[in-house]
Coordinates of C-alpha atoms and ligand atoms in Angstrom, one line a residue:
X1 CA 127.9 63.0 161.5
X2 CA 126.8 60.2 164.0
X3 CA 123.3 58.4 163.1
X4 CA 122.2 59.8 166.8
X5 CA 123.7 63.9 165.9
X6 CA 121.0 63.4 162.3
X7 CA 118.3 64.5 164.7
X8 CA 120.1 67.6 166.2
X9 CA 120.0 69.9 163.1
X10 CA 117.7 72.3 164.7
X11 CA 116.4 71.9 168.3
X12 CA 112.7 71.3 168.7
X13 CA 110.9 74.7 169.1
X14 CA 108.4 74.8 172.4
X15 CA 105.4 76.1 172.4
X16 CA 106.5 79.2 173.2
X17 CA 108.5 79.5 170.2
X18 CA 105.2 79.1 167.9
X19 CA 103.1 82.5 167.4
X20 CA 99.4 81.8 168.8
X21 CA 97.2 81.9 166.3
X22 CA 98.8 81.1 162.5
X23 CA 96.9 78.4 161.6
X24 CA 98.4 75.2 161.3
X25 CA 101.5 76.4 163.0
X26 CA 99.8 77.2 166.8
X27 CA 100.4 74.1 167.6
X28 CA 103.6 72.6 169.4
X29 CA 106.2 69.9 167.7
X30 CA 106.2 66.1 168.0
X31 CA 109.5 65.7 170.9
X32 CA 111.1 62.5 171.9
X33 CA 111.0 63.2 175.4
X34 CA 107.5 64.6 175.8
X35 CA 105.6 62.4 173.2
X36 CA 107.4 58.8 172.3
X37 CA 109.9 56.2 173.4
X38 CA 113.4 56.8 173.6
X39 CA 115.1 56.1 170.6
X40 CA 115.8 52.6 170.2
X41 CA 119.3 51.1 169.3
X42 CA 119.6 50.8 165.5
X43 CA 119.4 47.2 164.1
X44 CA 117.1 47.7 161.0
X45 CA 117.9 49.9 158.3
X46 CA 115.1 51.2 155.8
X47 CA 115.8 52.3 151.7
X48 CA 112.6 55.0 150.7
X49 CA 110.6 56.8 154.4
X50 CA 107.6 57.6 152.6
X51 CA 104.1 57.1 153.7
X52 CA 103.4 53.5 153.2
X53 CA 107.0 52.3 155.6
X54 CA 105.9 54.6 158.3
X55 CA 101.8 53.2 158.2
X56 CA 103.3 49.6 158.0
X57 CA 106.3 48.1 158.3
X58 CA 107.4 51.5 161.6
X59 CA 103.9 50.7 162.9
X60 CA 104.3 46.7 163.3
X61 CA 107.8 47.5 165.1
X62 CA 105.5 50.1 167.4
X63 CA 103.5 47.5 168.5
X64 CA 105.9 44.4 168.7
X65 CA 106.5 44.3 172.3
X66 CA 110.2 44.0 172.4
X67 CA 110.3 47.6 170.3
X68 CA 112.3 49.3 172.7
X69 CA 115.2 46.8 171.5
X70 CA 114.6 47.3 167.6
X71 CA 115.1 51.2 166.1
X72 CA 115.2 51.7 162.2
X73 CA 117.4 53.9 160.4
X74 CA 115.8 54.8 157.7
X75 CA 116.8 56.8 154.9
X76 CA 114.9 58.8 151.9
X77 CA 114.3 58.0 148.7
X78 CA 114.9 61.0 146.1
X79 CA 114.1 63.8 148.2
X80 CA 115.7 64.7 151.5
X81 CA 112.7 66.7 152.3
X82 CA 111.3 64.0 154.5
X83 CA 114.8 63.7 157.0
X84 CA 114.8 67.3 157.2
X85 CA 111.2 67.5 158.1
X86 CA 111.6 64.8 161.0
X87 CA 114.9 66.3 162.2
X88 CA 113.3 68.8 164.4
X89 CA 110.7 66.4 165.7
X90 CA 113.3 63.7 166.7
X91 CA 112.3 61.3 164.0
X92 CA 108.8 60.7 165.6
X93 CA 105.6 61.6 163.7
X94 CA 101.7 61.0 164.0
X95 CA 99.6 58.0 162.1
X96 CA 96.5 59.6 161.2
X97 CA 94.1 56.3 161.3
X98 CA 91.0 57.6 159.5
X99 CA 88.0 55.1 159.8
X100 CA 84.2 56.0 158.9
X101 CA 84.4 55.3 163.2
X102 CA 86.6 58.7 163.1
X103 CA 90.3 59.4 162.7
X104 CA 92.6 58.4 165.5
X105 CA 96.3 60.3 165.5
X106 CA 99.1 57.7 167.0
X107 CA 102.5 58.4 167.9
X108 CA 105.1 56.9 166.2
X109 CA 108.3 56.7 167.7
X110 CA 110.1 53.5 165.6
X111 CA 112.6 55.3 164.0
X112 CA 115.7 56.2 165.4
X113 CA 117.7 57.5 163.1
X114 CA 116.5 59.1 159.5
X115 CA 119.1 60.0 156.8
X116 CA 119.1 61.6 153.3
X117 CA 119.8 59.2 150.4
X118 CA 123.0 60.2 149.9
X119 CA 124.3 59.6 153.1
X120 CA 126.3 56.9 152.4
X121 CA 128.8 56.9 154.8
X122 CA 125.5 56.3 157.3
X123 CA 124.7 53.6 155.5
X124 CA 127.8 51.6 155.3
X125 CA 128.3 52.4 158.7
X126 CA 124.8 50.6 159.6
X127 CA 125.4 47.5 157.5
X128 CA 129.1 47.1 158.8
X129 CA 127.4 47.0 162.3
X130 CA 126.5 43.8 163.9
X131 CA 123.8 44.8 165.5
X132 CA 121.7 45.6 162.3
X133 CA 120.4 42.3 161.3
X134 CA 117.5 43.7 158.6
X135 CA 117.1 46.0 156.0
X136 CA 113.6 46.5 154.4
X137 CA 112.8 48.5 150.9
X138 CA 110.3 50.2 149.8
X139 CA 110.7 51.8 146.5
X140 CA 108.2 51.5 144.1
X141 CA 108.3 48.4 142.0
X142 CA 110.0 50.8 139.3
X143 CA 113.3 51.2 142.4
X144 CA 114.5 47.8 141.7
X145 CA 115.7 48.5 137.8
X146 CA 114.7 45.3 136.9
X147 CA 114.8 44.5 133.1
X148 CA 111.6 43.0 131.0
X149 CA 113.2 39.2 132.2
X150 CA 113.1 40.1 136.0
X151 CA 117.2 40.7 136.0
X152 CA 118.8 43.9 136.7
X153 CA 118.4 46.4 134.1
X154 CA 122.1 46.8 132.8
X155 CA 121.4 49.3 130.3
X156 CA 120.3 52.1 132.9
X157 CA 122.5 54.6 133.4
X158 CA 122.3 54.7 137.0
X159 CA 123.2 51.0 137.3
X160 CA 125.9 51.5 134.8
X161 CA 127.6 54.3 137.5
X162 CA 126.9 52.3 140.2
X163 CA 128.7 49.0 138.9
X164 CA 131.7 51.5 137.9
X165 CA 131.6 53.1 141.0
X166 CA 131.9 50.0 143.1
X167 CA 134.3 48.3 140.9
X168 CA 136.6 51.1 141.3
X169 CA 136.4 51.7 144.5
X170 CA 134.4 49.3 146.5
X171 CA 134.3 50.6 150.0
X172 CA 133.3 53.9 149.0
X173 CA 132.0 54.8 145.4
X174 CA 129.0 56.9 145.5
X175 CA 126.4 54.7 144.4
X176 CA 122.4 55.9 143.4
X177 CA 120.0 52.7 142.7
X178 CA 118.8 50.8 145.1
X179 CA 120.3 47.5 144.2
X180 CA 123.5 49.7 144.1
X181 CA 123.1 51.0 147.9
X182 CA 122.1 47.1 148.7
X183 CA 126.1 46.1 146.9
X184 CA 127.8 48.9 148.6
X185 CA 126.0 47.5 152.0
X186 CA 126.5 44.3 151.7
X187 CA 130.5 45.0 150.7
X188 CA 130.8 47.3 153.6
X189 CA 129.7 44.1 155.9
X190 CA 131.8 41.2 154.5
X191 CA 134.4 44.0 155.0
X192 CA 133.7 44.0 158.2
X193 CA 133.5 40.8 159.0
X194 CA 129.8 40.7 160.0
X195 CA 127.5 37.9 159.1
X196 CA 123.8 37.2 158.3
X197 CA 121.3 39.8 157.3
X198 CA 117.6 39.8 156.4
X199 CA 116.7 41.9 153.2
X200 CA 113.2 42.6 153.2
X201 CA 111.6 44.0 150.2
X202 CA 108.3 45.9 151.0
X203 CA 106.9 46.4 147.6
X204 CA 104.3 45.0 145.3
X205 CA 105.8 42.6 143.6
X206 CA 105.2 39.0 143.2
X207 CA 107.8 37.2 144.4
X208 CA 110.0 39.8 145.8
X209 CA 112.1 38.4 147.9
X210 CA 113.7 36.4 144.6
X211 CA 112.9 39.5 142.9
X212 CA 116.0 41.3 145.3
X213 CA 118.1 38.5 145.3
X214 CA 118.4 38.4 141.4
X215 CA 119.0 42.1 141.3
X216 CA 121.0 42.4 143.8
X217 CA 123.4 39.0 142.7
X218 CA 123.4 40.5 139.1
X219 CA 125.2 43.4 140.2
X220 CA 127.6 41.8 142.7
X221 CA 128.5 39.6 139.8
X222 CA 129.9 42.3 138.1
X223 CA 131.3 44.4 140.5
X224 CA 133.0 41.5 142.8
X225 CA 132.3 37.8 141.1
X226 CA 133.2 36.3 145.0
X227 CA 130.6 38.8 146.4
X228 CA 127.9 36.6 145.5
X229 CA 128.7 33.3 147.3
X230 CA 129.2 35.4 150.1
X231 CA 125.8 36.4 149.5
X232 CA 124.7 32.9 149.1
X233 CA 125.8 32.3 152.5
X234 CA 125.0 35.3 155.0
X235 CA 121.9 36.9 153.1
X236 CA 118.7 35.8 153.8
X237 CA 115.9 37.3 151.2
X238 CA 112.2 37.3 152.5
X239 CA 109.5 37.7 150.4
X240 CA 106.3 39.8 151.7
X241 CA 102.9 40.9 150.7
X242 CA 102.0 44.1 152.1
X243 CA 98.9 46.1 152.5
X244 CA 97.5 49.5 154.3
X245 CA 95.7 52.1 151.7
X246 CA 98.3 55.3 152.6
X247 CA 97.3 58.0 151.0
X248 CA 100.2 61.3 150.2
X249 CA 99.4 63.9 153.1
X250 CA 97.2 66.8 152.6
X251 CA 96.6 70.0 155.0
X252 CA 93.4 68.8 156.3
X253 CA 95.3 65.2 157.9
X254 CA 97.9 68.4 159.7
X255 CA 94.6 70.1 160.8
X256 CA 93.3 67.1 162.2
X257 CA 96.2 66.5 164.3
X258 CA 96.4 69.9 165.6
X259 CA 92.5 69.7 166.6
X260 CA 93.0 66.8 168.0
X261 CA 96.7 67.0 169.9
X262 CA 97.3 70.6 169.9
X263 CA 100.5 69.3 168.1
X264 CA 101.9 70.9 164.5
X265 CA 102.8 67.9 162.8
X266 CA 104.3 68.2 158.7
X267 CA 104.9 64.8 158.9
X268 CA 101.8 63.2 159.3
X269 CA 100.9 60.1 158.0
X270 CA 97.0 59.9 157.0
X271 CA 96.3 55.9 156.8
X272 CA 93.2 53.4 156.9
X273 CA 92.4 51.1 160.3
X274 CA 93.2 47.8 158.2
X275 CA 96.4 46.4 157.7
X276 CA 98.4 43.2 156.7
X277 CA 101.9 41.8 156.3
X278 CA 102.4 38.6 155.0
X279 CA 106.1 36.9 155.4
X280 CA 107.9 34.5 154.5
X281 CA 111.7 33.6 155.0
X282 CA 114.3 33.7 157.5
X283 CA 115.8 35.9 159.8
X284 CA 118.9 34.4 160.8
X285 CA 119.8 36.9 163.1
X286 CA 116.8 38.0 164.9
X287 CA 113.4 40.4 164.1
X288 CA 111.4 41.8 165.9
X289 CA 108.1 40.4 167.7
X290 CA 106.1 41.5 164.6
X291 CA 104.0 38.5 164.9
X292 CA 102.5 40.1 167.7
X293 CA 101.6 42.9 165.8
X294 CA 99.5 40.8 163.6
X295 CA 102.2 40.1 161.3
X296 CA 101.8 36.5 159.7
X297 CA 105.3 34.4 158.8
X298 CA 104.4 31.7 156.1
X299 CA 105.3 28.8 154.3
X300 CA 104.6 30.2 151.4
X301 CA 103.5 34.2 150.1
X302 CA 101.7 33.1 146.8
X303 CA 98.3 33.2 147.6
X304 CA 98.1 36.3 149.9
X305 CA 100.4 38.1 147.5
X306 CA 97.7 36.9 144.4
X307 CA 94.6 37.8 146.0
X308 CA 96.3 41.1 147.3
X309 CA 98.0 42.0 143.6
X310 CA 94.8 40.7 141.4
X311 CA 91.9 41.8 143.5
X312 CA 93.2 44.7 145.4
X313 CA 96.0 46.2 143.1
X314 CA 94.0 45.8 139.8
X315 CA 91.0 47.2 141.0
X316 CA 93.4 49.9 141.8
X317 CA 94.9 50.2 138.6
X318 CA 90.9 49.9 136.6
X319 CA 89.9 52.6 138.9
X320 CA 92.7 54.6 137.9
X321 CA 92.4 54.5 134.4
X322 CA 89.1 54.1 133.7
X323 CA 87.2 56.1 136.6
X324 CA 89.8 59.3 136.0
X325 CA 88.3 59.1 132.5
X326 CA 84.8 59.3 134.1
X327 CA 85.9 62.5 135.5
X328 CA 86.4 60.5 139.1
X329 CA 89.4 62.2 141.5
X330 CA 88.8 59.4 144.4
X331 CA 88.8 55.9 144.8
X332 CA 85.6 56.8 147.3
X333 CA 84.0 59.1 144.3
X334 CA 84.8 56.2 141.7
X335 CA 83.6 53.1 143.6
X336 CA 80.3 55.4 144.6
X337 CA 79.7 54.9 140.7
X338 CA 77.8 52.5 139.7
X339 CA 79.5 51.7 136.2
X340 CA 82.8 52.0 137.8
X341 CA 81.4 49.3 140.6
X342 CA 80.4 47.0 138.0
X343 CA 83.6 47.0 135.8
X344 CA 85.2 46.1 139.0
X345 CA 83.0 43.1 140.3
X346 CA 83.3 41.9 136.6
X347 CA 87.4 41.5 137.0
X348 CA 86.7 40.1 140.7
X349 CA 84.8 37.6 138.9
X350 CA 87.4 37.3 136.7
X351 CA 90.2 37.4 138.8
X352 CA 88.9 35.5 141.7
X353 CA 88.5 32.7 139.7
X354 CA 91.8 32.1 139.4
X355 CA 92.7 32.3 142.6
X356 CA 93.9 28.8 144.9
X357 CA 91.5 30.3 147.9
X358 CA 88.6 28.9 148.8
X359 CA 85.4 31.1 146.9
X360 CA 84.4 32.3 150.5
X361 CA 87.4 33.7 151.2
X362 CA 87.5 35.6 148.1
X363 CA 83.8 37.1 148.7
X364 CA 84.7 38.0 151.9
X365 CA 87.6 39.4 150.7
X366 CA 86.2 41.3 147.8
X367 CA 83.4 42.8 150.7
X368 CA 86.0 44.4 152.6
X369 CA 87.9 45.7 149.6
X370 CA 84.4 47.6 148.9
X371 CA 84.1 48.8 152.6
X372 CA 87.7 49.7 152.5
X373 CA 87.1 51.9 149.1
X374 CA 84.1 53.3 150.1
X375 CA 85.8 55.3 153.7
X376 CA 85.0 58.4 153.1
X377 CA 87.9 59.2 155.5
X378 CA 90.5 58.6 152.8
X379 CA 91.3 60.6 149.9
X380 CA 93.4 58.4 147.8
X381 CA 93.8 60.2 144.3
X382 CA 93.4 57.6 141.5
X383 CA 96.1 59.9 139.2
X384 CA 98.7 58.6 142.2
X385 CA 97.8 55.0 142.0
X386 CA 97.9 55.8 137.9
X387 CA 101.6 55.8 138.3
X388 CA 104.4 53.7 136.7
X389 CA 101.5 51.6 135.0
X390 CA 104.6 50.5 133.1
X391 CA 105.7 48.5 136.0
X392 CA 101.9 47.5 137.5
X393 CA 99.9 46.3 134.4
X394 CA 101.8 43.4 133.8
X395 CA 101.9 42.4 137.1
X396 CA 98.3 43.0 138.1
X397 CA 96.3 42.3 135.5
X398 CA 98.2 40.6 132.3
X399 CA 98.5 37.1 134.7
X400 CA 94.5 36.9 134.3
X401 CA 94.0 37.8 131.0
X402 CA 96.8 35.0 130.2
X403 CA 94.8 32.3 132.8
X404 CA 91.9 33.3 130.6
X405 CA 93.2 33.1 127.4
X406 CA 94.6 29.5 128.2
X407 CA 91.3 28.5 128.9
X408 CA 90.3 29.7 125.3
X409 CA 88.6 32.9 127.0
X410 CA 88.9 36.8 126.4
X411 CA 87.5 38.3 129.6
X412 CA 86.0 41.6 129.0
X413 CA 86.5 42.3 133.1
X414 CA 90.2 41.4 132.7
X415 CA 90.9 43.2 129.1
X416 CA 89.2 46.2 130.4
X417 CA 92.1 47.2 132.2
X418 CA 94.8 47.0 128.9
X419 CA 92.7 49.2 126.9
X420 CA 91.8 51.8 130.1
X421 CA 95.6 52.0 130.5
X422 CA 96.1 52.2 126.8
X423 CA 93.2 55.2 127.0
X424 CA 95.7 56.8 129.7
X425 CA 98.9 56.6 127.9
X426 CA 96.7 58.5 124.6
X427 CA 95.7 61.1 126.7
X428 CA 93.0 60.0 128.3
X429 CA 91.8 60.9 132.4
X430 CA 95.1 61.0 134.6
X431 CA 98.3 62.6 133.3
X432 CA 101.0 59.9 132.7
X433 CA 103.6 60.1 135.3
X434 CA 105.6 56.7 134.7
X435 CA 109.6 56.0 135.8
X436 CA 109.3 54.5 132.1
X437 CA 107.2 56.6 130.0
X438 CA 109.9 56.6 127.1
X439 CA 108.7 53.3 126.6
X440 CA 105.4 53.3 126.9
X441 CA 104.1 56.6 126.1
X442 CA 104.6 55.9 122.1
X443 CA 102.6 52.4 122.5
X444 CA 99.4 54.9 123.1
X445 CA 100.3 56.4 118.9
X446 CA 98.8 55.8 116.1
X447 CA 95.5 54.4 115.4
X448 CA 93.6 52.6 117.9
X449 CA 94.4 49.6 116.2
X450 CA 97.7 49.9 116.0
X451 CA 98.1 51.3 119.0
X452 CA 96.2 48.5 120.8
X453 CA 98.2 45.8 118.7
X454 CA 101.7 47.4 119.8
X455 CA 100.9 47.5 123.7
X456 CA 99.7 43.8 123.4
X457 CA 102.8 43.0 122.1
X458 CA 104.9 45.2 124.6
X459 CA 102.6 43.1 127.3
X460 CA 103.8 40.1 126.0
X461 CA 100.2 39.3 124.8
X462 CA 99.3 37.6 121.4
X463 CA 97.4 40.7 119.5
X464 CA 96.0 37.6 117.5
X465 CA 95.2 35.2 120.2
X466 CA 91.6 33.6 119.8
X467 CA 91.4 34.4 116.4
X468 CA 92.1 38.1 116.6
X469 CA 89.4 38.2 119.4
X470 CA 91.6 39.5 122.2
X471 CA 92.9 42.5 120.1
X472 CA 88.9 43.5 119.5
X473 CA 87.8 43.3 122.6
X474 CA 90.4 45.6 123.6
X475 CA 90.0 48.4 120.9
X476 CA 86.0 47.7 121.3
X477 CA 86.7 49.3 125.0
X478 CA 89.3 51.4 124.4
X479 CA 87.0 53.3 121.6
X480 CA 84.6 53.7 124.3
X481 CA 86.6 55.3 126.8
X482 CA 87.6 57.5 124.1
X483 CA 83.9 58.5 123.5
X484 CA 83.3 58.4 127.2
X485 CA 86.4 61.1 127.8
X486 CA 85.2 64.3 129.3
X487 CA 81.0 63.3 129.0
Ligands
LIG501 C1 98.1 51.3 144.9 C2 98.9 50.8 146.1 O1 99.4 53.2 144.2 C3 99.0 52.0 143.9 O2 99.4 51.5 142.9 O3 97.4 50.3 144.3 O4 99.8 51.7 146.6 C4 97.9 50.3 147.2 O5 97.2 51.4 147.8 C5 98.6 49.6 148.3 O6 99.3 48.4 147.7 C6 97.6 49.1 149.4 O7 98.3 48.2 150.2

């Protein structure tokens, strides 16, 4: 199949097909020639379509002004369900932009091409083409199969058939992971020929530009030792921070639409008004005017990627935890209460004090986080940010509690988050749903003490640091969110 044929599977229905009057389905389907751009000529390829690529990263290239120039292929993560979905509306969807102002639906038109994961022969294709210059992720921080030390995960059975697969046949072993798909690309394009290439990682985690390349060397190193100085010489790895509160789709974002457009869109993407990318790195071969799209291209991430991470993603993750156990469903129902709002100022205070941004920034940072929680317009379900705590705890709130601890402090605001996770993994408010609950679920066993000693340990935390202190504070809390469950 051609990457421009993955569109024709089924023809757009008119109007006319569409009974009048069944609900969501009245309404007419998203086309490329009545409602978006023509399909741009593919040079940026995309690993995991979900939500959060097509509010961000497919909305920067729809306002860079030279978009016309730059389509994405993109292609699914797990499911198909997504390509087949935008198959009969030519790849284009709406952004739902809810604001307490109202919700404003937007056109999409960015990507040209969308694929199911296990087109591989697309993607090889794609990466052996010298007009693709970029490839962006975005696939949970669980996707990368990183081990505890940051390298790739050798003993996961995926990796181990994709290192097989590649060794034994490199041009066309059916690979699975996503630093797999990212080997079998990158082979496909020194087979080629072709030269440099962006990779773009899109999720949060510190440092993820260095966070691909390790991955992705690690397993060229075993499939193809010389792999990696090509690597070395044509791949360029940027590291990004990236924000916009996406929420999974519900009927009432297709209603919207239809109320709004007339149009019957599956695909919708509900979203918030604010939004940020932060880059840094080259792009030896070109990008697109995504600067002009309020982009920002940096020196250096570090900052915007800790202010974003700490204050943002760990209020997150406390919310999560500890308001689900409140009996919260929202982030706007759990911020409306006023014990919830204070354990989160008390790990901004905690947090922001560790940040290298001036304290203005932070409060004025921390003020829109609040009036970002508190739109109404946005139903963002605290159990889906409770997911993969495996691979978020240590990354959004262990760093504090170890700044604290090396100042001869146990924060109450930062530990509050360890024992609400360890709450969640007993039982306790959302269900755990985590890409490495084998691990984690049996550090929630046992007695609270033991329990709370084994996940400080898993954290890399000293259960006896400050004199035992650390370990009490965090059972102190986790006993109450025990007692607080269901009340
Ligand atoms: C959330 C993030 O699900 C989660 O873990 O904390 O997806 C968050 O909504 C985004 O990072 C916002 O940019």
């Amino acid at each position: 199949m051609s990457h421009d044929e993955s569109y024709a599977a089924e023809p757009a229905p008119s109007a006319a097909d569409v009974p009048a009057g069944s609900g969501a389905a009245a309404g007419r389907r998203l086309s490329r020639s009545t409602d978006g751009r023509p399909a741009a000529p593919v040079r940026h390829v995309h690993l995991g379509v979900g939500n959060f690529f097509r509010a961000h990263a497919a909305w920067y290239t729809e306002h860079a002004p030279d978009a016309d120039g730059w389509g994405i292929a993109a292609f699914t993560g797990r499911s198909p369900a997504v390509a087949e979905a935008l198959a009969p509306q030519d790849g284009l969807y709406t952004l739902l932009i809810r604001g307490p102002e109202g919700n404003r639906p937007e056109v999409i038109s960015s990507l040209s091409a969308v694929h199911a994961a296990e087109d591989l022969d697309a993607l090889r294709h794609y990466f052996a083409d010298p007009a693709v210059v970029i490839v962006t992720s975005t696939v949970t921080e669980a996707g990368y199969r990183r081990n505890a030390s940051g390298g790739l995960d050798t003993t996961r059975p995926d990796v181990r058939d994709d290192i097989e697969a590649l060794t034994a046949d490199p041009a066309s072993g059916t690979v699975t992971s996503t630093p797999g798909k990212l080997v079998a690309g990158l082979l496909a394009r020194r087979a080629a020929g072709v030269g440099h290439i962006a990779l773009v990682p899109n999720d949060n985690v510190p440092d993820n530009g260095e966070m691909v390349s390790r991955v992705v060397c690690d397993l060229a190193r075993l499939v193809d030792e010389s792999l990696v100085d090509w690597i070395d010489e044509h791949v360029s790895f940027v590291t990004t921070m990236v924000d916009r509160i996406t929420p999974r789709t519900t009927e009432a974002d297709r209603e919207e639409v239809l109320r709004q457009t007339g149009i019957d869109d599956p695909e919708t993407v509900p979203t918030e008004p604010f939004t940020e990318w932060v880059l840094a790195g080259g792009f030896p071969a070109g990008r697109p005017g995504w600067d002009a799209s309020g982009a920002r291209f940096v020196d250096d991430v570090r900052p915007f990627e800790q202010r974003k991470l700490w204050l943002l993603n760990g209020s997150h993750s406390l919310m999560a935890y500890a308001g689900s156990i409140l009996g919260h469903e929202t982030v706007a129902d759990a911020i409306a209460d006023p014990e919830v709002l204070g354990w989160v100022e008390q790990w901004w205070d905690t947090a922001g004090a560790h940040l290298s941004l001036p304290e203005d920034d932070v409060a004025a940072y921390r003020q829109a986080l609040l009036d970002r929680y508190r739109n109404g317009q946005i139903r963002h379900l605290l159990a889906q940010i409770a997911a993969d705590g495996s691979q978020k705890i240590p990354i959004r709130a262990v760093p504090v509690v170890r700044a604290e601890l090396d100042e001869g402090r146990v924060a109450e605001g930062g530990t509050r988050i360890l024992a609400a996770w360890l709450a969640h993994l007993r039982g306790h408010g959302a269900p755990v749903n985590d890409a490495h609950a084998d691990e984690v679920t049996p550090l929630g066993q046992g007695s609270p003490v033991e329990a709370v000693r084994g996940t400080l340990t898993w954290l890399g935390l000293d259960p006896d640091a400050q004199d035992g202190r650390l370990a009490e504070t965090v059972e102190r809390q986790l006993t109450g969110f025990e007692s607080r469950d269901g009340a």
